[in-house]
Short mmCIF file of C-alpha atoms and ligand atoms in Angstrom, two decimals:
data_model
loop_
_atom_site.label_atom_id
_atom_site.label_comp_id
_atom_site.label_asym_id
_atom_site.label_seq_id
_atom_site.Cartn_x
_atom_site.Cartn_y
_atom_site.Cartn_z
CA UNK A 1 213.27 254.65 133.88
CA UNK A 2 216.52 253.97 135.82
CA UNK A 3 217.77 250.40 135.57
CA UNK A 4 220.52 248.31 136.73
CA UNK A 5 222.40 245.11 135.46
CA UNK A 6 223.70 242.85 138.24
CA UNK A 7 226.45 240.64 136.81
CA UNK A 8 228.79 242.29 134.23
CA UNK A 9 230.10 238.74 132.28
CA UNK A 10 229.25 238.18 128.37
CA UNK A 11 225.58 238.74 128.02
CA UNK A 12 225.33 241.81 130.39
CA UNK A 13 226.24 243.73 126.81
CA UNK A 14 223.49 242.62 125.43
CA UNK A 15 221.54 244.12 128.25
CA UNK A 16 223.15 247.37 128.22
CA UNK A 17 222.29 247.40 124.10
CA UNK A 18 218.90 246.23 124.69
CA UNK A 19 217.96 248.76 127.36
CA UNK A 20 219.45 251.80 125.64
CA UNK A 21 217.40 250.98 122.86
CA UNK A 22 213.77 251.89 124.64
CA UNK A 23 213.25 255.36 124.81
CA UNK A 24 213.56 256.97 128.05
CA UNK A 25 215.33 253.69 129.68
CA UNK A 26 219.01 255.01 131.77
CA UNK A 27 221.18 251.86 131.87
CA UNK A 28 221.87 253.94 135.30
CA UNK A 29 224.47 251.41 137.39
CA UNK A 30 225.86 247.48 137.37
CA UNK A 31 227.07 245.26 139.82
CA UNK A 32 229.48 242.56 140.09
CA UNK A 33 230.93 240.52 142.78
CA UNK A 34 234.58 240.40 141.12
CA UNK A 35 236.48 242.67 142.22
CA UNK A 36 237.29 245.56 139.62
CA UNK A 37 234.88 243.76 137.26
CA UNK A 38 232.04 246.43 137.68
CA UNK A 39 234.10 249.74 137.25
CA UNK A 40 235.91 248.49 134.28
CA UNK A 41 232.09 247.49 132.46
CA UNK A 42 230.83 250.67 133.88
CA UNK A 43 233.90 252.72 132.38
CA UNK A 44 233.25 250.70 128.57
CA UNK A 45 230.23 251.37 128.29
CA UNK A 46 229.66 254.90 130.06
CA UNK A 47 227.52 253.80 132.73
CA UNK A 48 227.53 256.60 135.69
CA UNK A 49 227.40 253.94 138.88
CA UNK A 50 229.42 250.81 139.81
CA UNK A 51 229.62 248.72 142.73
CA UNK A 52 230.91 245.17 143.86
CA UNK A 53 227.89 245.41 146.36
CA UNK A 54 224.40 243.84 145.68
CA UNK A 55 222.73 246.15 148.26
CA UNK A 56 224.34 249.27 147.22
CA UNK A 57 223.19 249.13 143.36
CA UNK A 58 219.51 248.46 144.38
CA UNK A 59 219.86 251.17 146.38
CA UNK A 60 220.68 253.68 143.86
CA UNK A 61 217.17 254.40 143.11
CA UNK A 62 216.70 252.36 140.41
CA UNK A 63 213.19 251.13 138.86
CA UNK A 64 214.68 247.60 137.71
CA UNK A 65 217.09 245.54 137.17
CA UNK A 66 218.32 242.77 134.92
CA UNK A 67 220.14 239.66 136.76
CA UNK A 68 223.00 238.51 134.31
CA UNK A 69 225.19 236.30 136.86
CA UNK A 70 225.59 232.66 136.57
CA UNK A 71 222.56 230.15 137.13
CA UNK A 72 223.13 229.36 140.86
CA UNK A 73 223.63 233.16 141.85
CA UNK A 74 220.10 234.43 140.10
CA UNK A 75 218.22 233.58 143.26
CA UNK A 76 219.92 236.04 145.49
CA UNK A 77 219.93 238.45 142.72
CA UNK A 78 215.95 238.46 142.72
CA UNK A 79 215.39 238.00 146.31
CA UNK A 80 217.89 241.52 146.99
CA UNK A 81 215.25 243.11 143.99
CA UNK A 82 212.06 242.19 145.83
CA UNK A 83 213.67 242.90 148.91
CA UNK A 84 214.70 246.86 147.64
CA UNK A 85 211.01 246.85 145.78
CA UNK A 86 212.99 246.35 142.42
CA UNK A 87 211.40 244.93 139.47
CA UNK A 88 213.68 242.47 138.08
CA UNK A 89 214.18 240.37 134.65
CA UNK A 90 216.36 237.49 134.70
CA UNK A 91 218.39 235.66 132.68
CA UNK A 92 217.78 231.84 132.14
CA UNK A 93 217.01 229.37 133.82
CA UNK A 94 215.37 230.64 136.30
CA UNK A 95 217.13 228.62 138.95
CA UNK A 96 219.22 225.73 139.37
CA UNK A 97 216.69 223.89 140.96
CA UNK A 98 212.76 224.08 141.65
CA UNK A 99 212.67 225.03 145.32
CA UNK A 100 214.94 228.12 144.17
CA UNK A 101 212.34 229.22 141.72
CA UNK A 102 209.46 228.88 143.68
CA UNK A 103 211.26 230.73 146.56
CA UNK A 104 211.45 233.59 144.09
CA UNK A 105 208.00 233.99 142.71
CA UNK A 106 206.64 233.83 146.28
CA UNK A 107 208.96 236.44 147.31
CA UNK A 108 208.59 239.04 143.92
CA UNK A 109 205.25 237.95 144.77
CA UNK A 110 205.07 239.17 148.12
CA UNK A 111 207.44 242.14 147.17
CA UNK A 112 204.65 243.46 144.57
CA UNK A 113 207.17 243.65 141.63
CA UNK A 114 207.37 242.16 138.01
CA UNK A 115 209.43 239.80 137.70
CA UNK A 116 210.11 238.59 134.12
CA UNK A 117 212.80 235.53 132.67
CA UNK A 118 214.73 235.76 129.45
CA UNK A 119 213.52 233.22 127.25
CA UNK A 120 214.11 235.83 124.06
CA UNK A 121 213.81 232.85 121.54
CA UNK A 122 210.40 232.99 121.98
CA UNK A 123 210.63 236.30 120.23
CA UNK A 124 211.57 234.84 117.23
CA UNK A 125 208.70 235.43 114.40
CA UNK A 126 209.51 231.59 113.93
CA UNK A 127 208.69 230.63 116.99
CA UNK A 128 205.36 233.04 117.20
CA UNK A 129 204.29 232.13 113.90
CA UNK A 130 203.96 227.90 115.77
CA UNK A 131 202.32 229.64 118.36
CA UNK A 132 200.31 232.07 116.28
CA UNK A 133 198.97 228.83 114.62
CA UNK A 134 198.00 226.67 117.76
CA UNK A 135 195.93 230.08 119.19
CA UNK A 136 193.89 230.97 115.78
CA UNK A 137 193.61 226.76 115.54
CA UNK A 138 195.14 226.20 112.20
CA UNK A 139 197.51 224.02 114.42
CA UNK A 140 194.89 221.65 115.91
CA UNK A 141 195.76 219.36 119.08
CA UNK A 142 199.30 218.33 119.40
CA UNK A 143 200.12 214.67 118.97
CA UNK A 144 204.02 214.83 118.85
CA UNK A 145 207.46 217.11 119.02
CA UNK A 146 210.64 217.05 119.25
CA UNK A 147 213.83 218.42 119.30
CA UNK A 148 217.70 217.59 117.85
CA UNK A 149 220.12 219.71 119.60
CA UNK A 150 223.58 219.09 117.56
CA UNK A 151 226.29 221.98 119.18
CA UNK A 152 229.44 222.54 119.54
CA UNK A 153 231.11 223.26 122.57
CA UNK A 154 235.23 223.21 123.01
CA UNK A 155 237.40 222.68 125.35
CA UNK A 156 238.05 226.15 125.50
CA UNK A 157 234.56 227.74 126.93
CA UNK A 158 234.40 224.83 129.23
CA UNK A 159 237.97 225.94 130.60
CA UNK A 160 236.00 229.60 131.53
CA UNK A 161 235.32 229.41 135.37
CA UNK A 162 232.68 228.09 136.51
CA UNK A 163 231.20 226.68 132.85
CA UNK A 164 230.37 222.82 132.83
CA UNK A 165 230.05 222.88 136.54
CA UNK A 166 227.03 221.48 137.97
CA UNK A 167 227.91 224.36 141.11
CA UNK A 168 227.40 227.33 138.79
CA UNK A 169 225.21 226.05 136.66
CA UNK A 170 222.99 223.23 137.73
CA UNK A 171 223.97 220.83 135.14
CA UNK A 172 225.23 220.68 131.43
CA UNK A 173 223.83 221.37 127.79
CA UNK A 174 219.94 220.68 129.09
CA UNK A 175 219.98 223.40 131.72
CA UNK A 176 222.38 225.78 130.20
CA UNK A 177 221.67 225.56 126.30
CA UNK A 178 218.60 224.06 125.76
CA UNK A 179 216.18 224.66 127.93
CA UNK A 180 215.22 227.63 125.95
CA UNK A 181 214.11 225.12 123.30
CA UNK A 182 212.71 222.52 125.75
CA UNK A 183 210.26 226.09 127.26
CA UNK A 184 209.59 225.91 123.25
CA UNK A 185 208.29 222.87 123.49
CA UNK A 186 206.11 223.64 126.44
CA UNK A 187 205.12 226.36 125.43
CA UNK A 188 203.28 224.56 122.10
CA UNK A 189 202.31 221.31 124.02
CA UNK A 190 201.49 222.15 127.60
CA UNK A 191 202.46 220.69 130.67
CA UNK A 192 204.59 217.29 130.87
CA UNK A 193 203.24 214.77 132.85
CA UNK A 194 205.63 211.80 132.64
CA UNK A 195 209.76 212.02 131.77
CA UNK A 196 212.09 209.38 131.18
CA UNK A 197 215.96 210.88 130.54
CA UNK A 198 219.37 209.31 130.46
CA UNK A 199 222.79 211.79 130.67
CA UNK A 200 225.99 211.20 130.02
CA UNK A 201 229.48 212.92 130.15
CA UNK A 202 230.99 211.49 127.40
CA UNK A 203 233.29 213.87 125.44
CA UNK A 204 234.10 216.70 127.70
CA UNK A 205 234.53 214.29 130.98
CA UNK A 206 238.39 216.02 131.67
CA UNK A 207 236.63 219.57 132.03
CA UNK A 208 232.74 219.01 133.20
CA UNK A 209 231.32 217.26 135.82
CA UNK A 210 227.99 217.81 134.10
CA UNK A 211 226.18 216.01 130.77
CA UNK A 212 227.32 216.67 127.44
CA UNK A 213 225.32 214.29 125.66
CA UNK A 214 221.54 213.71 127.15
CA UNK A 215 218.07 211.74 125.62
CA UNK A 216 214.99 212.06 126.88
CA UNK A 217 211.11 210.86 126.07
CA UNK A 218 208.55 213.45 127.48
CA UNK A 219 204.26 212.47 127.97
CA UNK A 220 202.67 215.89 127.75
CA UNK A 221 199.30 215.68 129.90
CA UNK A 222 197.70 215.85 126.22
CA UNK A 223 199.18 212.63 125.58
CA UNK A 224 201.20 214.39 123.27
CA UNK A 225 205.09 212.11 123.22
CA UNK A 226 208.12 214.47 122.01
CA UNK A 227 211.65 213.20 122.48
CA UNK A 228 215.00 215.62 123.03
CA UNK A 229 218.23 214.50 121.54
CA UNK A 230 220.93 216.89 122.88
CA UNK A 231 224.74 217.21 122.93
CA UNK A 232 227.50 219.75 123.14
CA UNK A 233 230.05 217.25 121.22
CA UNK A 234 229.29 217.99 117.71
CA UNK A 235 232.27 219.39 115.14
CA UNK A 236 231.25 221.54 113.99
CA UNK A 237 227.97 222.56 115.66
CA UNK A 238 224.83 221.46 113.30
CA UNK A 239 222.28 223.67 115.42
CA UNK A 240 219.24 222.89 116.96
CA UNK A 241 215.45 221.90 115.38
CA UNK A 242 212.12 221.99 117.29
CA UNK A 243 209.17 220.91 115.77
CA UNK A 244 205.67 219.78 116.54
CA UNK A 245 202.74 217.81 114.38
CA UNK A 246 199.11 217.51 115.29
CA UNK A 247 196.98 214.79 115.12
CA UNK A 248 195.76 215.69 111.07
CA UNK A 249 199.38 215.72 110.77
CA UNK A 250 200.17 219.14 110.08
CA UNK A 251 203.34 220.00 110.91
CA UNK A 252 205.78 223.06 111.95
CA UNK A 253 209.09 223.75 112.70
CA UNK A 254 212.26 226.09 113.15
CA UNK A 255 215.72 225.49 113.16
CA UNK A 256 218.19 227.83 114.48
CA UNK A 257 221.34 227.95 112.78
CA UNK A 258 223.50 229.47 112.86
CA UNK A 259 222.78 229.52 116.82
CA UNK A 260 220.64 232.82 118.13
CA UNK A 261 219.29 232.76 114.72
CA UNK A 262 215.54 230.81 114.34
CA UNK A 263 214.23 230.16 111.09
CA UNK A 264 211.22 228.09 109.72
CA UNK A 265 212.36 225.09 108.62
CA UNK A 266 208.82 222.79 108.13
CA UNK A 267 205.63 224.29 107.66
CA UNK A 268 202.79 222.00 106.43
CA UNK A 269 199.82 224.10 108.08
CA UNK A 270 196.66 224.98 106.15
CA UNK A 271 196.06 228.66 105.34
CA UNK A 272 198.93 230.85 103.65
CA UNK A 273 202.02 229.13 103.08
CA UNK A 274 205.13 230.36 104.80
CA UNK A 275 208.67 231.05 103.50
CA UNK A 276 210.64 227.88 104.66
CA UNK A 277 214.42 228.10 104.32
CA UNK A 278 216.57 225.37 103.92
CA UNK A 279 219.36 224.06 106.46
CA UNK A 280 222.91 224.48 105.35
CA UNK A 281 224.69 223.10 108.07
CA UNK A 282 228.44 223.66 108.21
CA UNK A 283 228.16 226.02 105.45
CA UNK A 284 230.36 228.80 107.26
CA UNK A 285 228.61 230.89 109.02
CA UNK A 286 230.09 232.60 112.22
CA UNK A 287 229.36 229.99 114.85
CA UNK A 288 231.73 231.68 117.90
CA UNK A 289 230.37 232.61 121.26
CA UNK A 290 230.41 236.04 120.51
CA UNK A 291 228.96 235.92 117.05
CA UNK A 292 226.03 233.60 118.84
CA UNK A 293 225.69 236.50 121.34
CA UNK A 294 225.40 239.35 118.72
CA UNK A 295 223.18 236.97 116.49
CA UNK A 296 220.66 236.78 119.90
CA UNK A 297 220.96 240.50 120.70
CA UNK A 298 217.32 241.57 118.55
CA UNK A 299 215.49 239.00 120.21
CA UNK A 300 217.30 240.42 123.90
CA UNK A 301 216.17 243.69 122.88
CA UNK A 302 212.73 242.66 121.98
CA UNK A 303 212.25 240.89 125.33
CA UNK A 304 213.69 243.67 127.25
CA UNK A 305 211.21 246.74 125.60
CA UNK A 306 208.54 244.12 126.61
CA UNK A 307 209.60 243.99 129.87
CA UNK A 308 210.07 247.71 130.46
CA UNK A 309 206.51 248.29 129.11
CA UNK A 310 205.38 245.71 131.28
CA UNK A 311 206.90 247.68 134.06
CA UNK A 312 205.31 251.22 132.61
CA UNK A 313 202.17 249.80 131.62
CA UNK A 314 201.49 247.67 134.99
CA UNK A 315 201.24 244.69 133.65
CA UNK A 316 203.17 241.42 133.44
CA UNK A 317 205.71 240.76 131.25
CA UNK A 318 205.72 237.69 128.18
CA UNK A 319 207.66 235.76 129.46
CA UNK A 320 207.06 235.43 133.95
CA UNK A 321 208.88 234.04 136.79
CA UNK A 322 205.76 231.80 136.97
CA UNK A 323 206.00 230.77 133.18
CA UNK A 324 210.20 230.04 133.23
CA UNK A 325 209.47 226.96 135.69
CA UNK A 326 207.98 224.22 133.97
CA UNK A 327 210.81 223.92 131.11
CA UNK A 328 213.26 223.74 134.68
CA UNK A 329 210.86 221.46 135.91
CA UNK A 330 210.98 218.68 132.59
CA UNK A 331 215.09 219.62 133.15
CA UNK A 332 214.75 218.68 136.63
CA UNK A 333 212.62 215.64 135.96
CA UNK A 334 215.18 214.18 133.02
CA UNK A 335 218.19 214.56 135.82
CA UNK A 336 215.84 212.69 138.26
CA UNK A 337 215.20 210.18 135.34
CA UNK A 338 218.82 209.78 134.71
CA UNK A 339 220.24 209.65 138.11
CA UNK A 340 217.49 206.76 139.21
CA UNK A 341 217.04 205.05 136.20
CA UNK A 342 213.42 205.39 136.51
CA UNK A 343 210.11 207.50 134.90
CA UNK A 344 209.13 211.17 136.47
CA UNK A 345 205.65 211.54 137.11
CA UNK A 346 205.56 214.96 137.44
N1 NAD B 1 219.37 234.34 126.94
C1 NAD B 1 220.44 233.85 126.33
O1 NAD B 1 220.40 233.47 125.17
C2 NAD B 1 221.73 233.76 127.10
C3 NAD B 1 222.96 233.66 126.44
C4 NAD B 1 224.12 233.58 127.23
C5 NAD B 1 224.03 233.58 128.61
N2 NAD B 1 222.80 233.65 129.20
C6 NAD B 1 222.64 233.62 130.65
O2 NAD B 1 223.12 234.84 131.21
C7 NAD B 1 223.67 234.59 132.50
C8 NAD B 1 225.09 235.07 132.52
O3 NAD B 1 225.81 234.40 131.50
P1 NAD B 1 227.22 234.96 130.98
O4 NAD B 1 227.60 234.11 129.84
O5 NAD B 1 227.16 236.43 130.81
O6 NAD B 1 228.12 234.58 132.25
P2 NAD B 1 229.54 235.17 132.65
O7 NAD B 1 230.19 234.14 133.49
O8 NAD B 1 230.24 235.69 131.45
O9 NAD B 1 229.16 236.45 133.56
C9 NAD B 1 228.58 236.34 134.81
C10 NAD B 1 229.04 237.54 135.65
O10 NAD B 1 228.36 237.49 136.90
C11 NAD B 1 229.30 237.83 137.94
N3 NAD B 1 228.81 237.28 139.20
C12 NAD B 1 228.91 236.01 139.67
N4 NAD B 1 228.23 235.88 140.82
C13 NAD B 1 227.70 237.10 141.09
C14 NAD B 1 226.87 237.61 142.12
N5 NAD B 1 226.47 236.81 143.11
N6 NAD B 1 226.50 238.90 142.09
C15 NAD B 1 226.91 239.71 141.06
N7 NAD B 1 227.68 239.29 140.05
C16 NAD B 1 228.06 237.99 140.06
C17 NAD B 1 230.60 237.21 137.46
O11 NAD B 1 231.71 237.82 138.09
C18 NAD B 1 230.54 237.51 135.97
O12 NAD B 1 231.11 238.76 135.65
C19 NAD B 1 223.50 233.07 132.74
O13 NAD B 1 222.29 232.84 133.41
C20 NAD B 1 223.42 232.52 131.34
O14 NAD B 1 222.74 231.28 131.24
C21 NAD B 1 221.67 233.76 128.47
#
């Protein structure tokens, strides 16, 4: 199978790893807007085809492609796929806003292709183990979750072009870091039915014109309440916990620290106990963006075979188009929150 990469920034080498690793997968041509930005990824990593143009790599004859450019450009990345007949993965989120999203369903839709989102934290055996336990009903109905995001981010990745900008990305540490953690959530408790959020930019306001610090209180339609504590501000970073408890109280957890790395951290579930490991925050780990990258690249590459044998097999992927929107959608509904200072009924 042939596939591209359209956007040749930090994470595209995760892509490139994660591909090679399925048999029979070319990483056969990337793309990138920048001038000079393509050839000189292509020419690292020995990839035979490079072009600045959209149209030209998904006409290379390729059978997918990954879309690894920044939030706000992933829409035209997927609409040029379905438009060439290209099944395409993409990174997260899958848009900066809902009408973007649902634009691109209904056109992979129309198209006839697969169309799959990175969300590889779901990939973690921590985070299948919660789920693992909800499906076989040794997790009964969910009554409460949450989750503490405590990072750090400097001044120094914010000063990267386009970072903290609500242009390029749609808005700050909910839509950029954690909404992988808030599709956890979702993906334990259902669909959200009522959000009340508050955002702030109160560290990084010199650099971002997006939140760096945000709250929120989500209703699940369960009736299930979880809150979301999140910030970029901490020193050091203290990682990020999700958890959920059902109504006999059982509860389950992960933390991921350091981050790309998701561990159980609570686990008071009948049947077999599991190995919980305890939190060590600060304790010196490598917590730089490209250790947090390199830390994330098993869970890319177990994603990315998924996808491919979705392609091969006919099928759809873990993680679809269709299945990325609701964690933008409780995103979108905390900005709404925040900017009107009242509750989203969704
Ligand atoms: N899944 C994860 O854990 C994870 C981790 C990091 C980043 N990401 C996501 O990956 C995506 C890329 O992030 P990054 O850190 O690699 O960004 P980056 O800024 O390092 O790279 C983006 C690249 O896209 C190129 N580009 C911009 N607009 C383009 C367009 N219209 N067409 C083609 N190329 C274009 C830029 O020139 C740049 O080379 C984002 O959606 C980000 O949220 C996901």
């Amino acid at each position: 199978m042939r596939v591209g990469i359209l956007g040749c920034g930090r994470i595209a080498r995760n892509h490139v790893a994660a591909l090679r690793a399925v048999d029979g997968v070319e990483v056969a041509a990337v793309a990138d807007t920048v001038p000079g930005r393509a050839h000189a990824f292509a020419d690292a990593h020995g990839i035979p085809y490079a072009s600045e143009d959209v149209d030209l790599l998904l006409e290379s004859g390729l059978d997918a492609v990954t879309v690894c450019t920044p939030h706000a450009a992933h829409e035209a990345g997927v609409l040029a796929a379905a438009r060439h007949g290209v099944h395409v993965l993409c990174e997260k989120p899958i848009a900066v806003d809902l009408a973007q999203a649902h634009r691109m369903i209904a056109a992979a839709g129309d198209a006839g292709i697969r169309f799959g989102v990175v969300f590889q934290r779901r990939f973690w055996p921590a985070a299948q183990r919660i789920r693992a336990a909800l499906d076989d009903g040794r997790l009964g109905t969910l009554t409460a979750g949450g989750i503490v995001a405590r990072l750090n981010r400097d001044a120094a990745y914010y000063a990267e072009p386009g970072r903290g900008t609500r242009a390029a990305e749609g808005g700050g540490v909910l839509i950029t870091q954690v909404i992988h953690h808030i599709d956890l959530l979702q993906w334990y408790l259902g669909r959200a039915r009522r959000v009340t959020g508050h955002c702030a930019t109160l560290v990084h306001g010199g650099v971002i014109d997006v939140e760096d610090t945000a709250g929120a209180l989500i209703e699940f339609a369960s009736g299930a309440i979880a809150t979301v504590q999140a910030a970029t501000t901490f020193r050091p970073g203290l990682g990020i916990q999700v958890w959920v408890s059902d109504a006999d109280g059982h509860t389950a957890g992960l933390t991921e620290y350091p981050e790309g790395v998701g561990f159980t951290d609570v686990w008071t579930v009948p049947g077999p106990p599991e190995p919980v490991h305890a939190y060590e925050p600060g304790s010196g780990p490598d917590l730089t963006l490209p250790a947090i990258h390199d830390h994330l690249a098993p869970y890319h590459a177990r994603q990315i075979a998924d996808f491919v044998a979705a392609v091969r097999e006919d099928r759809e992927p873990a993680v679809t188009g269709r299945d990325a929107v609701h964690a933008l959608e409780i995103v979108e509904a905390v900005y709404a929150s925040s900017r009107t200072g009242t509750t989203v009924v969704l």
